[in-house]
Amino acid sequence: MSLRKRQILIAAAIFLICTTVFFLSPAGKRITHVVTYATRPLWDEGEAAKFDTVLAFYPPAVDLAHVRNDSGTVPVDSRLCTAHGWQPVSPETANSRRVVDVTLFSVELDMLELRIRELMHVVDVFVIAEAPFTFTGKPKPLVFAENRDRFNFAKSKIQYVELPGRKLAPGEDPFEIEGDNRRNVGVYLRTSEKLKLKVGDLLIMADVDEIPSREAVQLVRSCNGVPEALHLRMRNFMYSYDFQVDAEHWRAKIVRVTSTAAVLYTHRLESTTILADAGWHCSFCFPKISDFVFKMTGYSHADRVSNKGMLNPKRIQRIICEGSDIFDMLPEAYSFKELASKWGPLTRLESAVHVPSYLLDSLQTGDARFKYLLPGGCLRED
């Protein structure tokens, strides 16, 4: 090989090594994120475009705040099923359909309480799974286990599952640990003698901060003709129910069990049918600044923290009140029109018309724990 060719090969190798090191560095990852999100409309249409939407009808005359009567049956209003193109069933049939809410838990005690209180009257079993490690493999306390007394109001319905968890192997992606946790939850659903899952049961598969509305769950329980897997389109919020990002969150779903041996616990696309306006997703909705830091460094997208300055408590508090992106990232958008409309801080709703029910109940009872989730409550503890 000639000297000239060797020089070219050496230069190319040095360039490749330097480029790789740069893009693996925080600055390089930051540039990669910016380029990826800015060009997303060119190469990704998003999952929302794949759905056939079932319009939501929840007649105000139907009181779903206390949907079980004294005999334990679930009253059914036939208008609900007919309006959605489905067929109503008898109250006895609806009541025989067990609803199991299944969620992975980390530290989100307030979100979990809002969830259980929202679904208390339409869910038969709450399966709460928790591991002693974050998705990035960092040890964490078993927060639910330590605060279990807080949920005594639903004690008879809760099944707590302690997952093994593990540390992250060198070079391993946090999504691998998240996948392990979801697979272990699936094992519990298929094999638990306490749960005794059976064909016909309805499984709610959603993260803690993805809260289905009780109306949506009651609707699915009360009708025939509902798809085996039905996604729930949710209003998408950030930091509180004052900052709405959009109304297109789709990952939560209700799945009817057709074979107990085949049950998997997933967070992916399972169906092309979605029920509109079926709940709320509130991302980074925490009461304490320390909770924000914990999630930023502990969940599957922890690589978005490009420098330690992003974890500064004063910066995080400012971001929360501004409604800006906590990772200083571009918005997730699938058209340039959507990208432009979502660019910059979110606009305050200054309204709490359609929010999880206990947020309003708490105001009546004087329970001030959740005020930070309502308009005007952007200031956080510590």
XYZ file of C-alpha atoms in Angstrom:
382
model
C 0.000 0.000 0.000
C 1.348 3.397 -0.936
C 2.113 6.061 1.644
C -0.688 8.233 0.262
C -3.298 5.503 0.718
C -2.102 4.811 4.267
C -2.406 8.496 5.122
C -5.960 8.609 3.734
C -6.969 5.498 5.697
C -5.442 6.848 8.917
C -7.169 10.215 8.425
C -10.496 8.484 7.738
C -10.116 6.308 10.845
C -9.297 9.336 13.023
C -12.306 11.206 11.596
C -14.591 8.242 12.252
C -13.346 7.833 15.827
C -13.680 11.565 16.567
C -17.163 11.695 15.033
C -18.283 8.668 17.072
C -16.879 10.103 20.303
C -18.554 13.454 19.603
C -21.993 12.004 18.944
C -21.723 9.838 22.046
C -20.876 12.907 24.140
C -23.629 15.023 25.762
C -23.161 17.777 23.174
C -23.352 15.274 20.334
C -26.486 13.661 21.751
C -28.028 17.110 22.084
C -27.369 17.875 18.401
C -28.741 14.467 17.430
C -31.968 15.150 19.333
C -32.402 18.566 17.704
C -31.836 17.216 14.196
C -34.110 14.218 14.808
C -37.026 16.252 16.141
C -36.644 19.054 13.579
C -36.770 16.605 10.671
C -39.362 14.191 12.108
C -42.147 15.383 9.737
C -40.002 14.172 6.820
C -39.675 10.575 7.973
C -42.334 9.781 10.600
C -46.105 10.111 10.329
C -46.697 9.135 13.978
C -49.008 6.502 15.408
C -52.010 8.862 15.680
C -52.440 8.754 11.893
C -53.005 4.973 12.038
C -56.157 5.021 14.184
C -59.846 4.787 13.408
C -61.425 7.052 16.010
C -64.551 6.181 17.959
C -66.166 9.468 18.960
C -66.890 9.840 22.657
C -70.427 10.322 23.983
C -70.889 10.673 27.712
C -74.454 11.971 28.318
C -74.498 14.313 31.332
C -77.683 12.631 32.541
C -75.691 9.487 33.336
C -74.225 9.686 36.838
C -71.037 7.622 36.780
C -69.691 8.938 40.058
C -71.258 5.949 41.843
C -71.857 3.376 39.157
C -72.473 0.368 41.416
C -75.824 0.118 43.129
C -76.635 -1.652 46.405
C -76.853 -5.058 44.773
C -73.363 -4.727 43.335
C -74.499 -4.563 39.719
C -73.439 -1.881 37.269
C -76.319 0.206 35.889
C -76.142 0.455 32.108
C -77.549 3.241 29.975
C -78.158 1.742 26.524
C -77.564 5.134 24.893
C -73.877 4.916 25.731
C -73.302 1.723 23.746
C -75.615 2.595 20.857
C -74.038 6.030 20.381
C -70.637 4.386 19.939
C -71.851 1.755 17.478
C -71.776 -1.063 20.053
C -74.480 -3.159 21.727
C -75.599 -2.789 25.356
C -75.531 -5.753 27.717
C -77.497 -6.459 30.859
C -76.264 -5.101 34.186
C -75.531 -8.677 35.290
C -73.329 -9.307 32.240
C -71.518 -6.011 32.711
C -70.931 -6.805 36.372
C -69.529 -10.245 35.548
C -66.771 -8.639 33.479
C -63.906 -8.097 35.862
C -61.773 -5.002 35.202
C -58.113 -5.203 36.241
C -56.018 -2.038 36.212
C -52.319 -2.854 35.767
C -49.568 -0.281 36.144
C -45.844 0.050 36.777
C -45.107 2.334 39.712
C -41.996 4.346 40.571
C -42.539 7.366 42.860
C -45.766 8.974 41.606
C -47.882 8.711 44.765
C -50.200 11.594 43.912
C -50.836 10.345 40.372
C -51.531 6.869 41.712
C -54.032 8.179 44.241
C -55.818 10.272 41.613
C -55.917 7.186 39.385
C -57.357 4.856 42.022
C -59.931 7.393 43.171
C -60.993 8.024 39.559
C -61.418 4.301 38.847
C -62.419 3.016 42.283
C -66.029 2.285 41.319
C -65.333 0.722 37.907
C -62.209 -1.374 38.607
C -62.224 -4.653 40.538
C -58.466 -5.145 41.011
C -55.554 -2.702 40.966
C -52.272 -4.484 40.188
C -49.404 -2.187 41.220
C -45.937 -3.383 40.253
C -42.764 -1.783 41.651
C -39.060 -2.565 41.398
C -36.197 -1.493 43.708
C -34.329 -0.059 40.702
C -35.078 2.692 38.200
C -35.040 2.016 34.445
C -31.465 3.338 34.453
C -30.545 0.731 37.072
C -30.231 3.064 40.046
C -31.387 1.659 43.409
C -34.614 3.224 44.701
C -36.775 2.661 47.760
C -40.020 0.724 47.383
C -42.084 3.889 47.603
C -45.512 2.287 47.365
C -44.660 -0.346 49.966
C -43.479 2.393 52.340
C -46.661 4.423 51.794
C -49.188 1.641 51.529
C -51.304 2.985 54.412
C -52.132 5.992 52.260
C -54.174 3.673 50.047
C -56.157 1.898 52.739
C -59.332 3.314 51.183
C -58.767 0.808 48.333
C -56.951 -1.879 50.333
C -59.305 -4.718 49.386
C -58.765 -4.094 45.666
C -54.977 -3.688 45.561
C -52.531 -6.436 44.617
C -48.945 -5.282 45.077
C -46.192 -6.948 43.052
C -42.537 -6.422 43.934
C -40.478 -6.867 40.774
C -36.829 -7.967 40.998
C -35.369 -5.150 38.910
C -31.632 -4.973 38.337
C -28.708 -2.693 37.611
C -27.974 -1.527 34.088
C -25.197 -3.467 32.372
C -22.376 -1.434 30.737
C -23.596 -0.085 27.405
C -27.129 -1.394 27.973
C -30.158 0.716 27.021
C -32.583 1.622 29.867
C -35.419 0.382 27.662
C -34.056 -3.148 28.254
C -34.781 -2.878 31.980
C -38.179 -1.352 31.274
C -38.863 -4.299 28.968
C -37.783 -6.746 31.680
C -40.191 -5.136 34.142
C -43.083 -5.321 31.693
C -42.316 -8.968 30.928
C -42.293 -9.764 34.655
C -45.673 -8.080 35.062
C -46.930 -10.253 32.211
C -45.711 -13.361 34.056
C -47.675 -12.265 37.139
C -50.842 -11.714 35.106
C -50.577 -15.151 33.494
C -49.639 -17.175 36.568
C -50.860 -15.460 39.745
C -53.118 -17.676 41.843
C -54.238 -14.599 43.748
C -55.352 -12.756 40.616
C -56.676 -15.830 38.742
C -57.071 -14.014 35.471
C -59.778 -15.510 33.254
C -61.031 -15.205 29.694
C -63.304 -12.186 29.356
C -61.504 -10.057 31.956
C -60.658 -6.529 30.856
C -57.088 -5.318 31.421
C -56.272 -1.615 31.602
C -52.660 -1.260 30.460
C -51.402 2.244 31.153
C -48.605 4.002 33.005
C -49.420 5.633 36.345
C -49.665 9.095 34.795
C -52.036 7.827 32.070
C -55.385 7.945 33.883
C -58.430 6.587 32.023
C -61.712 8.301 32.801
C -64.247 6.256 34.738
C -66.751 6.960 31.950
C -64.497 5.335 29.339
C -63.920 2.238 31.471
C -67.613 1.920 32.321
C -68.495 2.242 28.639
C -66.184 -0.605 27.582
C -67.402 -2.792 30.413
C -71.057 -2.256 29.521
C -71.005 -2.966 25.788
C -70.578 -5.793 23.315
C -68.828 -5.215 20.001
C -65.845 -3.392 21.526
C -62.549 -4.373 19.825
C -60.385 -6.887 21.645
C -57.812 -4.112 22.150
C -59.062 -0.534 22.341
C -56.634 2.356 22.698
C -57.659 5.355 24.794
C -56.945 8.788 23.378
C -56.014 11.092 26.227
C -55.541 14.772 26.734
C -51.808 15.283 27.047
C -50.622 17.583 29.872
C -47.259 18.733 31.191
C -46.430 19.609 34.841
C -50.117 20.078 35.790
C -53.601 20.113 34.304
C -53.040 23.776 33.443
C -50.648 23.120 30.527
C -52.191 20.997 27.778
C -49.783 19.863 25.065
C -52.385 18.275 22.781
C -55.189 15.687 22.891
C -53.390 12.907 21.010
C -51.805 10.638 23.636
C -52.592 7.070 22.554
C -50.522 4.501 24.482
C -53.054 3.546 27.180
C -55.438 0.751 26.239
C -58.070 -1.687 27.464
C -57.511 -5.283 26.366
C -60.023 -8.124 26.628
C -58.439 -11.420 27.692
C -59.032 -14.132 25.083
C -56.329 -16.504 26.318
C -54.751 -16.231 29.760
C -51.615 -17.989 28.520
C -51.068 -15.345 25.848
C -51.386 -12.219 28.008
C -48.543 -9.715 27.635
C -48.161 -6.395 29.449
C -47.120 -3.868 26.812
C -47.026 -0.149 26.138
C -47.121 -0.304 22.355
C -49.596 -0.145 19.502
C -52.019 -3.094 19.722
C -55.013 -1.935 17.689
C -56.074 0.540 15.023
C -59.160 1.633 16.995
C -59.074 4.377 19.603
C -61.733 5.907 21.846
C -61.621 9.698 21.821
C -61.326 11.867 24.939
C -60.944 8.865 27.244
C -58.663 10.219 29.971
C -55.620 12.257 30.877
C -51.861 11.873 30.563
C -49.983 14.225 32.881
C -46.237 14.002 32.332
C -43.800 15.290 34.959
C -46.678 16.118 37.293
C -44.838 15.976 40.611
C -45.216 17.924 43.879
C -41.479 18.258 44.591
C -38.483 19.465 42.592
C -36.559 16.427 43.836
C -39.141 14.218 42.085
C -38.364 15.966 38.798
C -34.636 15.345 39.255
C -35.290 11.710 40.136
C -37.337 11.095 37.004
C -35.008 13.033 34.699
C -32.108 10.816 35.749
C -33.993 7.570 36.319
C -36.369 6.912 33.440
C -35.797 5.470 29.985
C -35.044 8.850 28.351
C -32.408 9.891 30.909
C -29.974 10.530 28.050
C -31.873 13.758 27.388
C -30.095 15.303 30.381
C -27.195 16.733 28.397
C -25.551 18.596 31.297
C -25.822 18.849 35.087
C -27.121 22.399 34.832
C -30.433 20.988 33.613
C -30.951 19.542 37.108
C -30.597 22.906 38.867
C -33.686 23.317 41.119
C -34.119 27.017 40.256
C -34.060 26.196 36.541
C -36.597 23.400 36.963
C -38.929 25.656 38.955
C -38.725 28.339 36.255
C -39.435 25.770 33.515
C -42.510 24.476 35.370
C -44.059 27.937 35.712
C -43.193 28.894 32.118
C -44.530 25.694 30.612
C -41.279 25.189 28.695
C -39.709 21.840 27.834
C -37.736 20.505 30.781
C -35.081 19.026 28.453
C -34.913 22.117 26.194
C -36.009 19.912 23.303
C -38.103 20.637 20.267
C -41.731 19.451 20.467
C -42.676 16.022 19.169
C -44.563 16.807 15.975
C -45.362 14.961 12.761
C -45.968 17.881 10.420
C -44.186 21.195 10.099
C -47.489 22.956 10.824
C -47.789 21.046 14.096
C -44.135 21.721 14.891
C -44.672 25.459 14.456
C -47.848 25.475 16.550
C -46.188 23.625 19.451
C -42.946 25.602 19.374
C -42.192 27.518 22.571
C -43.804 27.504 26.017
C -47.242 25.989 26.452
C -50.278 28.224 26.884
C -52.101 28.042 30.188
C -55.635 26.672 30.026
C -56.721 28.543 33.175
C -59.553 26.032 33.314
C -60.284 22.810 35.162
C -63.477 21.797 33.377
C -62.469 18.241 32.460
C -59.915 16.800 34.891
C -59.694 13.673 37.065
C -62.663 13.717 39.408
C -60.823 13.762 42.724
C -59.119 17.046 41.879
C -62.520 18.702 42.210
C -63.563 16.529 45.155
C -60.394 17.542 47.003
C -61.364 21.196 46.779
C -64.703 20.445 48.396
C -63.159 18.409 51.209
C -60.297 20.841 51.871
C -57.631 18.373 50.739
C -54.879 20.757 49.572
C -52.377 18.093 48.469
C -53.282 18.337 44.800
C -53.606 22.111 44.365
C -50.307 22.214 42.475
C -51.999 20.288 39.658
C -54.680 22.942 39.153
C -54.402 26.350 37.436
C -52.154 28.727 39.360
C -50.305 25.980 41.203
C -46.928 25.959 39.496
C -44.763 26.485 42.597
C -43.257 23.246 43.927
C -41.761 22.110 47.218
C -37.995 22.046 48.005
